[in-house]
Amino acid sequence: MRHRIVGELMTSAVVHVRPDTGFKEIARLLAEHDITSVPVLDHEERPIGLVSEADLLLNEAAQEDPAGLLLTPQLSPDEHTRSRAATAEGLMTSPAVCARPEWTVVEAARLMQRDHLKRLPVVDEAGRLVGIVSRSDLLRVFLRQDRAINEEITHEILDRTLGLAPGCVDARVNEGRVTLSGTVEHRALVSVVERLCRSVDGVIDVTSRLDYRTDDAAVLHPVH
């Protein structure tokens, strides 16, 4: 059992810019390729920052309202400086937060969630750009066929990982939702089966109808 990795999901042909790329050229690239940000690369092809739609919009956000109907924008000193920038070097958010090709989708998703990012440049061991991965790329794991999910649960988890006898646990998968039924030897094993099934890429939810033969809690803490 393994999670899909970034290298399997990333886009290898990456739209990028250089530090001296102009504001309008960046805006054109975002619109032309229907993307939300572009990495900024140095002369060694290493990402040094990202320019996003939000970075470009600082230019508009910093404008005073000619009619005087809107409040004066409250920007930080850094935002105010970047709102006046004309090239990627001044516009970009730096340093660039990057992923590695061998990262799992879980690692990449957690980083995106933590830093509120929509895209991550992917770099090799030397820090050079080799791809880019987006939220939509990571969501592709939920497009896995039910049959593939079922096979992974049955063969990788129930058989190889847990060594359960064939047929003692039945797993049914419908639109990524897993239903478990059957009987395991120990009560503690029920939660283990559930947890491992939830960790399979493409699983949305797990419903357990598992029974057990031995109550571990009763053995460890007998009633007097």
C-alpha atoms as a PDB file:
ATOM      1  CA  MET A   1       0.000   0.000   0.000  1.00  0.00           C
ATOM      2  CA  ARG A   2       1.357   3.416  -0.913  1.00  0.00           C
ATOM      3  CA  HIS A   3       0.124   6.937  -1.534  1.00  0.00           C
ATOM      4  CA  ARG A   4       0.505   8.439  -4.980  1.00  0.00           C
ATOM      5  CA  ILE A   5       3.482  10.750  -5.238  1.00  0.00           C
ATOM      6  CA  VAL A   6       3.846  14.263  -6.584  1.00  0.00           C
ATOM      7  CA  GLY A   7       6.018  13.100  -9.478  1.00  0.00           C
ATOM      8  CA  GLU A   8       3.114  11.026 -10.810  1.00  0.00           C
ATOM      9  CA  LEU A   9       0.656  13.909 -10.722  1.00  0.00           C
ATOM     10  CA  MET A  10       2.670  17.033 -11.488  1.00  0.00           C
ATOM     11  CA  THR A  11       2.768  18.930 -14.777  1.00  0.00           C
ATOM     12  CA  SER A  12       6.279  18.829 -16.244  1.00  0.00           C
ATOM     13  CA  ALA A  13       5.918  21.614 -18.817  1.00  0.00           C
ATOM     14  CA  VAL A  14       5.811  24.650 -16.539  1.00  0.00           C
ATOM     15  CA  VAL A  15       4.938  28.203 -17.554  1.00  0.00           C
ATOM     16  CA  HIS A  16       7.502  30.387 -15.775  1.00  0.00           C
ATOM     17  CA  VAL A  17       8.996  33.871 -15.810  1.00  0.00           C
ATOM     18  CA  ARG A  18      12.319  35.537 -15.062  1.00  0.00           C
ATOM     19  CA  PRO A  19      12.959  38.271 -12.482  1.00  0.00           C
ATOM     20  CA  ASP A  20      12.895  40.957 -15.193  1.00  0.00           C
ATOM     21  CA  THR A  21       9.600  39.811 -16.791  1.00  0.00           C
ATOM     22  CA  GLY A  22       7.184  42.735 -16.908  1.00  0.00           C
ATOM     23  CA  PHE A  23       3.813  43.129 -15.180  1.00  0.00           C
ATOM     24  CA  LYS A  24       1.725  42.966 -18.362  1.00  0.00           C
ATOM     25  CA  GLU A  25       3.560  39.927 -19.702  1.00  0.00           C
ATOM     26  CA  ILE A  26       2.878  38.078 -16.446  1.00  0.00           C
ATOM     27  CA  ALA A  27      -0.802  39.036 -16.580  1.00  0.00           C
ATOM     28  CA  ARG A  28      -0.952  37.830 -20.191  1.00  0.00           C
ATOM     29  CA  LEU A  29       0.612  34.461 -19.308  1.00  0.00           C
ATOM     30  CA  LEU A  30      -1.820  33.879 -16.435  1.00  0.00           C
ATOM     31  CA  ALA A  31      -4.796  34.623 -18.663  1.00  0.00           C
ATOM     32  CA  GLU A  32      -3.490  32.743 -21.714  1.00  0.00           C
ATOM     33  CA  HIS A  33      -2.744  29.537 -19.795  1.00  0.00           C
ATOM     34  CA  ASP A  34      -5.650  29.840 -17.345  1.00  0.00           C
ATOM     35  CA  ILE A  35      -3.399  29.554 -14.298  1.00  0.00           C
ATOM     36  CA  THR A  36      -3.309  31.439 -11.000  1.00  0.00           C
ATOM     37  CA  SER A  37       0.448  31.868 -10.510  1.00  0.00           C
ATOM     38  CA  VAL A  38       3.841  31.425 -12.158  1.00  0.00           C
ATOM     39  CA  PRO A  39       7.201  30.560 -10.609  1.00  0.00           C
ATOM     40  CA  VAL A  40      10.056  33.004 -11.014  1.00  0.00           C
ATOM     41  CA  LEU A  41      13.305  31.262 -11.986  1.00  0.00           C
ATOM     42  CA  ASP A  42      16.879  32.432 -11.612  1.00  0.00           C
ATOM     43  CA  HIS A  43      19.602  31.782 -14.209  1.00  0.00           C
ATOM     44  CA  GLU A  44      20.132  28.268 -12.790  1.00  0.00           C
ATOM     45  CA  GLU A  45      16.463  27.320 -13.230  1.00  0.00           C
ATOM     46  CA  ARG A  46      15.794  27.462  -9.483  1.00  0.00           C
ATOM     47  CA  PRO A  47      12.499  28.959  -8.241  1.00  0.00           C
ATOM     48  CA  ILE A  48      13.137  32.119  -6.223  1.00  0.00           C
ATOM     49  CA  GLY A  49       9.513  33.153  -5.829  1.00  0.00           C
ATOM     50  CA  LEU A  50       5.990  33.056  -7.247  1.00  0.00           C
ATOM     51  CA  VAL A  51       3.849  35.742  -8.796  1.00  0.00           C
ATOM     52  CA  SER A  52       0.136  35.134  -8.334  1.00  0.00           C
ATOM     53  CA  GLU A  53      -3.054  36.875  -9.352  1.00  0.00           C
ATOM     54  CA  ALA A  54      -3.228  38.238  -5.810  1.00  0.00           C
ATOM     55  CA  ASP A  55       0.222  39.807  -6.221  1.00  0.00           C
ATOM     56  CA  LEU A  56      -0.874  41.546  -9.415  1.00  0.00           C
ATOM     57  CA  LEU A  57      -4.118  42.743  -7.846  1.00  0.00           C
ATOM     58  CA  LEU A  58      -2.152  44.680  -5.241  1.00  0.00           C
ATOM     59  CA  ASN A  59      -1.676  47.269  -7.973  1.00  0.00           C
ATOM     60  CA  GLU A  60      -5.434  47.820  -8.144  1.00  0.00           C
ATOM     61  CA  ALA A  61      -6.006  47.477  -4.411  1.00  0.00           C
ATOM     62  CA  ALA A  62      -3.536  50.276  -3.697  1.00  0.00           C
ATOM     63  CA  GLN A  63      -5.342  52.779  -5.927  1.00  0.00           C
ATOM     64  CA  GLU A  64      -7.212  55.656  -4.314  1.00  0.00           C
ATOM     65  CA  ASP A  65     -10.901  55.990  -5.160  1.00  0.00           C
ATOM     66  CA  PRO A  66     -11.272  59.108  -7.365  1.00  0.00           C
ATOM     67  CA  ALA A  67     -14.814  59.636  -6.084  1.00  0.00           C
ATOM     68  CA  GLY A  68     -13.691  59.429  -2.480  1.00  0.00           C
ATOM     69  CA  LEU A  69     -16.374  56.860  -1.656  1.00  0.00           C
ATOM     70  CA  LEU A  70     -14.004  54.064  -0.578  1.00  0.00           C
ATOM     71  CA  LEU A  71     -11.752  54.059   2.462  1.00  0.00           C
ATOM     72  CA  THR A  72      -8.010  54.455   1.943  1.00  0.00           C
ATOM     73  CA  PRO A  73      -6.560  50.954   1.441  1.00  0.00           C
ATOM     74  CA  GLN A  74      -4.725  49.534   4.454  1.00  0.00           C
ATOM     75  CA  LEU A  75      -1.657  47.791   3.045  1.00  0.00           C
ATOM     76  CA  SER A  76       1.432  46.584   4.867  1.00  0.00           C
ATOM     77  CA  PRO A  77       4.743  48.265   3.945  1.00  0.00           C
ATOM     78  CA  ASP A  78       5.689  45.160   1.907  1.00  0.00           C
ATOM     79  CA  GLU A  79       2.346  45.131   0.081  1.00  0.00           C
ATOM     80  CA  HIS A  80       2.622  48.847  -0.616  1.00  0.00           C
ATOM     81  CA  THR A  81       6.088  48.375  -2.139  1.00  0.00           C
ATOM     82  CA  ARG A  82       4.982  45.426  -4.266  1.00  0.00           C
ATOM     83  CA  SER A  83       1.885  47.307  -5.450  1.00  0.00           C
ATOM     84  CA  ARG A  84       4.212  49.684  -7.305  1.00  0.00           C
ATOM     85  CA  ALA A  85       6.470  46.992  -8.793  1.00  0.00           C
ATOM     86  CA  ALA A  86       6.718  46.621 -12.563  1.00  0.00           C
ATOM     87  CA  THR A  87       8.625  43.328 -12.839  1.00  0.00           C
ATOM     88  CA  ALA A  88       8.431  39.825 -11.374  1.00  0.00           C
ATOM     89  CA  GLU A  89      11.337  40.497  -9.028  1.00  0.00           C
ATOM     90  CA  GLY A  90       9.362  43.186  -7.220  1.00  0.00           C
ATOM     91  CA  LEU A  91       5.967  41.530  -7.512  1.00  0.00           C
ATOM     92  CA  MET A  92       6.813  38.015  -6.384  1.00  0.00           C
ATOM     93  CA  THR A  93       6.194  36.399  -3.042  1.00  0.00           C
ATOM     94  CA  SER A  94       9.521  35.013  -1.891  1.00  0.00           C
ATOM     95  CA  PRO A  95      10.997  32.569  -1.058  1.00  0.00           C
ATOM     96  CA  ALA A  96       9.213  30.017  -3.181  1.00  0.00           C
ATOM     97  CA  VAL A  97       7.608  27.169  -1.221  1.00  0.00           C
ATOM     98  CA  CYS A  98       8.453  24.006  -3.145  1.00  0.00           C
ATOM     99  CA  ALA A  99       7.707  20.283  -3.159  1.00  0.00           C
ATOM    100  CA  ARG A 100       9.789  17.283  -4.184  1.00  0.00           C
ATOM    101  CA  PRO A 101       8.771  14.629  -6.761  1.00  0.00           C
ATOM    102  CA  GLU A 102       8.975  11.834  -4.175  1.00  0.00           C
ATOM    103  CA  TRP A 103       6.568  13.498  -1.753  1.00  0.00           C
ATOM    104  CA  THR A 104       3.219  11.811  -1.262  1.00  0.00           C
ATOM    105  CA  VAL A 105      -0.031  13.589  -2.049  1.00  0.00           C
ATOM    106  CA  VAL A 106      -0.583  13.787   1.708  1.00  0.00           C
ATOM    107  CA  GLU A 107       2.655  15.737   2.264  1.00  0.00           C
ATOM    108  CA  ALA A 108       1.907  18.130  -0.588  1.00  0.00           C
ATOM    109  CA  ALA A 109      -1.715  18.643   0.470  1.00  0.00           C
ATOM    110  CA  ARG A 110      -0.714  19.407   4.061  1.00  0.00           C
ATOM    111  CA  LEU A 111       1.822  21.995   2.906  1.00  0.00           C
ATOM    112  CA  MET A 112      -0.742  23.635   0.605  1.00  0.00           C
ATOM    113  CA  GLN A 113      -3.285  23.711   3.411  1.00  0.00           C
ATOM    114  CA  ARG A 114      -0.827  25.098   5.957  1.00  0.00           C
ATOM    115  CA  ASP A 115       0.468  27.893   3.728  1.00  0.00           C
ATOM    116  CA  HIS A 116      -2.817  28.533   1.844  1.00  0.00           C
ATOM    117  CA  LEU A 117      -1.232  27.737  -1.525  1.00  0.00           C
ATOM    118  CA  LYS A 118      -2.884  26.715  -4.785  1.00  0.00           C
ATOM    119  CA  ARG A 119       0.235  25.528  -6.630  1.00  0.00           C
ATOM    120  CA  LEU A 120       3.656  24.201  -5.628  1.00  0.00           C
ATOM    121  CA  PRO A 121       6.768  24.262  -7.820  1.00  0.00           C
ATOM    122  CA  VAL A 122       8.439  20.849  -7.769  1.00  0.00           C
ATOM    123  CA  VAL A 123      12.242  20.789  -7.603  1.00  0.00           C
ATOM    124  CA  ASP A 124      14.949  18.145  -7.861  1.00  0.00           C
ATOM    125  CA  GLU A 125      17.795  17.545  -5.401  1.00  0.00           C
ATOM    126  CA  ALA A 126      19.688  20.536  -6.806  1.00  0.00           C
ATOM    127  CA  GLY A 127      16.679  22.809  -6.369  1.00  0.00           C
ATOM    128  CA  ARG A 128      15.992  23.086 -10.096  1.00  0.00           C
ATOM    129  CA  LEU A 129      12.420  23.224 -11.349  1.00  0.00           C
ATOM    130  CA  VAL A 130      11.121  19.905 -12.735  1.00  0.00           C
ATOM    131  CA  GLY A 131       7.363  20.464 -12.567  1.00  0.00           C
ATOM    132  CA  ILE A 132       4.457  22.052 -10.788  1.00  0.00           C
ATOM    133  CA  VAL A 133       1.581  20.506  -8.845  1.00  0.00           C
ATOM    134  CA  SER A 134      -1.775  22.131  -8.170  1.00  0.00           C
ATOM    135  CA  ARG A 135      -4.718  21.453  -5.914  1.00  0.00           C
ATOM    136  CA  SER A 136      -6.612  20.027  -8.868  1.00  0.00           C
ATOM    137  CA  ASP A 137      -3.712  17.635  -9.567  1.00  0.00           C
ATOM    138  CA  LEU A 138      -3.908  16.278  -6.024  1.00  0.00           C
ATOM    139  CA  LEU A 139      -7.667  15.880  -6.300  1.00  0.00           C
ATOM    140  CA  ARG A 140      -7.148  13.463  -9.183  1.00  0.00           C
ATOM    141  CA  VAL A 141      -6.623  10.675  -6.638  1.00  0.00           C
ATOM    142  CA  PHE A 142     -10.373  10.861  -6.002  1.00  0.00           C
ATOM    143  CA  LEU A 143     -10.984   9.929  -9.637  1.00  0.00           C
ATOM    144  CA  ARG A 144      -9.629   6.419  -9.015  1.00  0.00           C
ATOM    145  CA  GLN A 145     -12.004   3.694 -10.083  1.00  0.00           C
ATOM    146  CA  ASP A 146     -13.859   1.852  -7.307  1.00  0.00           C
ATOM    147  CA  ARG A 147     -12.393  -1.414  -8.582  1.00  0.00           C
ATOM    148  CA  ALA A 148      -8.820  -0.143  -8.100  1.00  0.00           C
ATOM    149  CA  ILE A 149      -9.626   1.023  -4.573  1.00  0.00           C
ATOM    150  CA  ASN A 150     -11.243  -2.316  -3.773  1.00  0.00           C
ATOM    151  CA  GLU A 151      -8.240  -4.244  -5.053  1.00  0.00           C
ATOM    152  CA  GLU A 152      -5.837  -2.174  -2.963  1.00  0.00           C
ATOM    153  CA  ILE A 153      -7.919  -2.671   0.184  1.00  0.00           C
ATOM    154  CA  THR A 154      -8.396  -6.388  -0.404  1.00  0.00           C
ATOM    155  CA  HIS A 155      -4.892  -7.356  -1.495  1.00  0.00           C
ATOM    156  CA  GLU A 156      -2.616  -4.739   0.075  1.00  0.00           C
ATOM    157  CA  ILE A 157      -4.376  -4.102   3.408  1.00  0.00           C
ATOM    158  CA  LEU A 158      -6.474  -7.121   4.320  1.00  0.00           C
ATOM    159  CA  ASP A 159      -4.164  -9.741   2.821  1.00  0.00           C
ATOM    160  CA  ARG A 160      -0.553  -8.524   2.781  1.00  0.00           C
ATOM    161  CA  THR A 161      -0.542  -5.974   5.617  1.00  0.00           C
ATOM    162  CA  LEU A 162      -2.917  -7.581   8.111  1.00  0.00           C
ATOM    163  CA  GLY A 163      -2.705 -11.195   6.985  1.00  0.00           C
ATOM    164  CA  LEU A 164      -6.431 -11.782   7.398  1.00  0.00           C
ATOM    165  CA  ALA A 165      -7.926 -14.997   6.130  1.00  0.00           C
ATOM    166  CA  PRO A 166      -9.656 -14.631   2.752  1.00  0.00           C
ATOM    167  CA  GLY A 167     -13.334 -13.812   3.146  1.00  0.00           C
ATOM    168  CA  CYS A 168     -13.315 -12.833   6.824  1.00  0.00           C
ATOM    169  CA  VAL A 169     -13.671  -9.162   5.853  1.00  0.00           C
ATOM    170  CA  ASP A 170     -15.659  -7.996   2.845  1.00  0.00           C
ATOM    171  CA  ALA A 171     -14.996  -4.555   1.377  1.00  0.00           C
ATOM    172  CA  ARG A 172     -17.510  -2.922  -0.941  1.00  0.00           C
ATOM    173  CA  VAL A 173     -16.657   0.357  -2.686  1.00  0.00           C
ATOM    174  CA  ASN A 174     -19.205   2.684  -4.239  1.00  0.00           C
ATOM    175  CA  GLU A 175     -18.149   6.135  -5.499  1.00  0.00           C
ATOM    176  CA  GLY A 176     -15.168   6.094  -3.174  1.00  0.00           C
ATOM    177  CA  ARG A 177     -17.232   5.157  -0.113  1.00  0.00           C
ATOM    178  CA  VAL A 178     -16.092   1.937   1.537  1.00  0.00           C
ATOM    179  CA  THR A 179     -18.357  -0.405   3.502  1.00  0.00           C
ATOM    180  CA  LEU A 180     -16.669  -3.082   5.601  1.00  0.00           C
ATOM    181  CA  SER A 181     -18.440  -6.173   6.898  1.00  0.00           C
ATOM    182  CA  GLY A 182     -17.355  -9.466   8.441  1.00  0.00           C
ATOM    183  CA  THR A 183     -15.676 -10.664  11.615  1.00  0.00           C
ATOM    184  CA  VAL A 184     -12.104 -10.236  12.884  1.00  0.00           C
ATOM    185  CA  GLU A 185     -10.467 -12.008  15.784  1.00  0.00           C
ATOM    186  CA  HIS A 186      -9.845  -9.066  18.130  1.00  0.00           C
ATOM    187  CA  ARG A 187     -11.833  -5.918  18.860  1.00  0.00           C
ATOM    188  CA  ALA A 188      -8.713  -3.722  18.568  1.00  0.00           C
ATOM    189  CA  LEU A 189      -8.287  -4.862  14.966  1.00  0.00           C
ATOM    190  CA  VAL A 190     -11.553  -3.208  13.939  1.00  0.00           C
ATOM    191  CA  SER A 191     -10.163   0.316  14.317  1.00  0.00           C
ATOM    192  CA  VAL A 192      -6.924  -0.709  12.600  1.00  0.00           C
ATOM    193  CA  VAL A 193      -8.787  -1.961   9.527  1.00  0.00           C
ATOM    194  CA  GLU A 194     -10.877   1.211   9.412  1.00  0.00           C
ATOM    195  CA  ARG A 195      -7.838   3.497   9.718  1.00  0.00           C
ATOM    196  CA  LEU A 196      -5.859   1.731   7.011  1.00  0.00           C
ATOM    197  CA  CYS A 197      -8.814   1.781   4.622  1.00  0.00           C
ATOM    198  CA  ARG A 198      -9.291   5.515   5.175  1.00  0.00           C
ATOM    199  CA  SER A 199      -5.652   6.083   4.206  1.00  0.00           C
ATOM    200  CA  VAL A 200      -6.100   4.610   0.724  1.00  0.00           C
ATOM    201  CA  ASP A 201      -5.955   7.219  -2.044  1.00  0.00           C
ATOM    202  CA  GLY A 202      -9.418   7.884  -3.434  1.00  0.00           C
ATOM    203  CA  VAL A 203     -11.356   6.796  -0.339  1.00  0.00           C
ATOM    204  CA  ILE A 204     -13.904   9.399   0.745  1.00  0.00           C
ATOM    205  CA  ASP A 205     -15.502   7.641   3.701  1.00  0.00           C
ATOM    206  CA  VAL A 206     -15.480   4.289   5.519  1.00  0.00           C
ATOM    207  CA  THR A 207     -18.533   2.663   7.100  1.00  0.00           C
ATOM    208  CA  SER A 208     -17.666  -0.248   9.377  1.00  0.00           C
ATOM    209  CA  ARG A 209     -20.031  -3.092  10.153  1.00  0.00           C
ATOM    210  CA  LEU A 210     -17.243  -5.295  11.445  1.00  0.00           C
ATOM    211  CA  ASP A 211     -17.763  -7.668  14.362  1.00  0.00           C
ATOM    212  CA  TYR A 212     -15.110  -9.338  16.541  1.00  0.00           C
ATOM    213  CA  ARG A 213     -14.688 -12.609  18.428  1.00  0.00           C
ATOM    214  CA  THR A 214     -12.544 -11.438  21.355  1.00  0.00           C
ATOM    215  CA  ASP A 215     -12.992  -8.204  23.305  1.00  0.00           C
ATOM    216  CA  ASP A 216      -9.431  -7.067  24.065  1.00  0.00           C
ATOM    217  CA  ALA A 217     -10.647  -4.468  26.549  1.00  0.00           C
ATOM    218  CA  ALA A 218     -12.440  -7.126  28.579  1.00  0.00           C
ATOM    219  CA  VAL A 219      -9.279  -9.242  28.678  1.00  0.00           C
ATOM    220  CA  LEU A 220      -7.052  -6.334  29.738  1.00  0.00           C
ATOM    221  CA  HIS A 221      -9.543  -4.860  32.214  1.00  0.00           C
ATOM    222  CA  PRO A 222     -11.651  -7.743  33.590  1.00  0.00           C
ATOM    223  CA  VAL A 223     -14.825  -6.899  35.467  1.00  0.00           C
ATOM    224  CA  HIS A 224     -14.588  -7.830  39.185  1.00  0.00           C
END
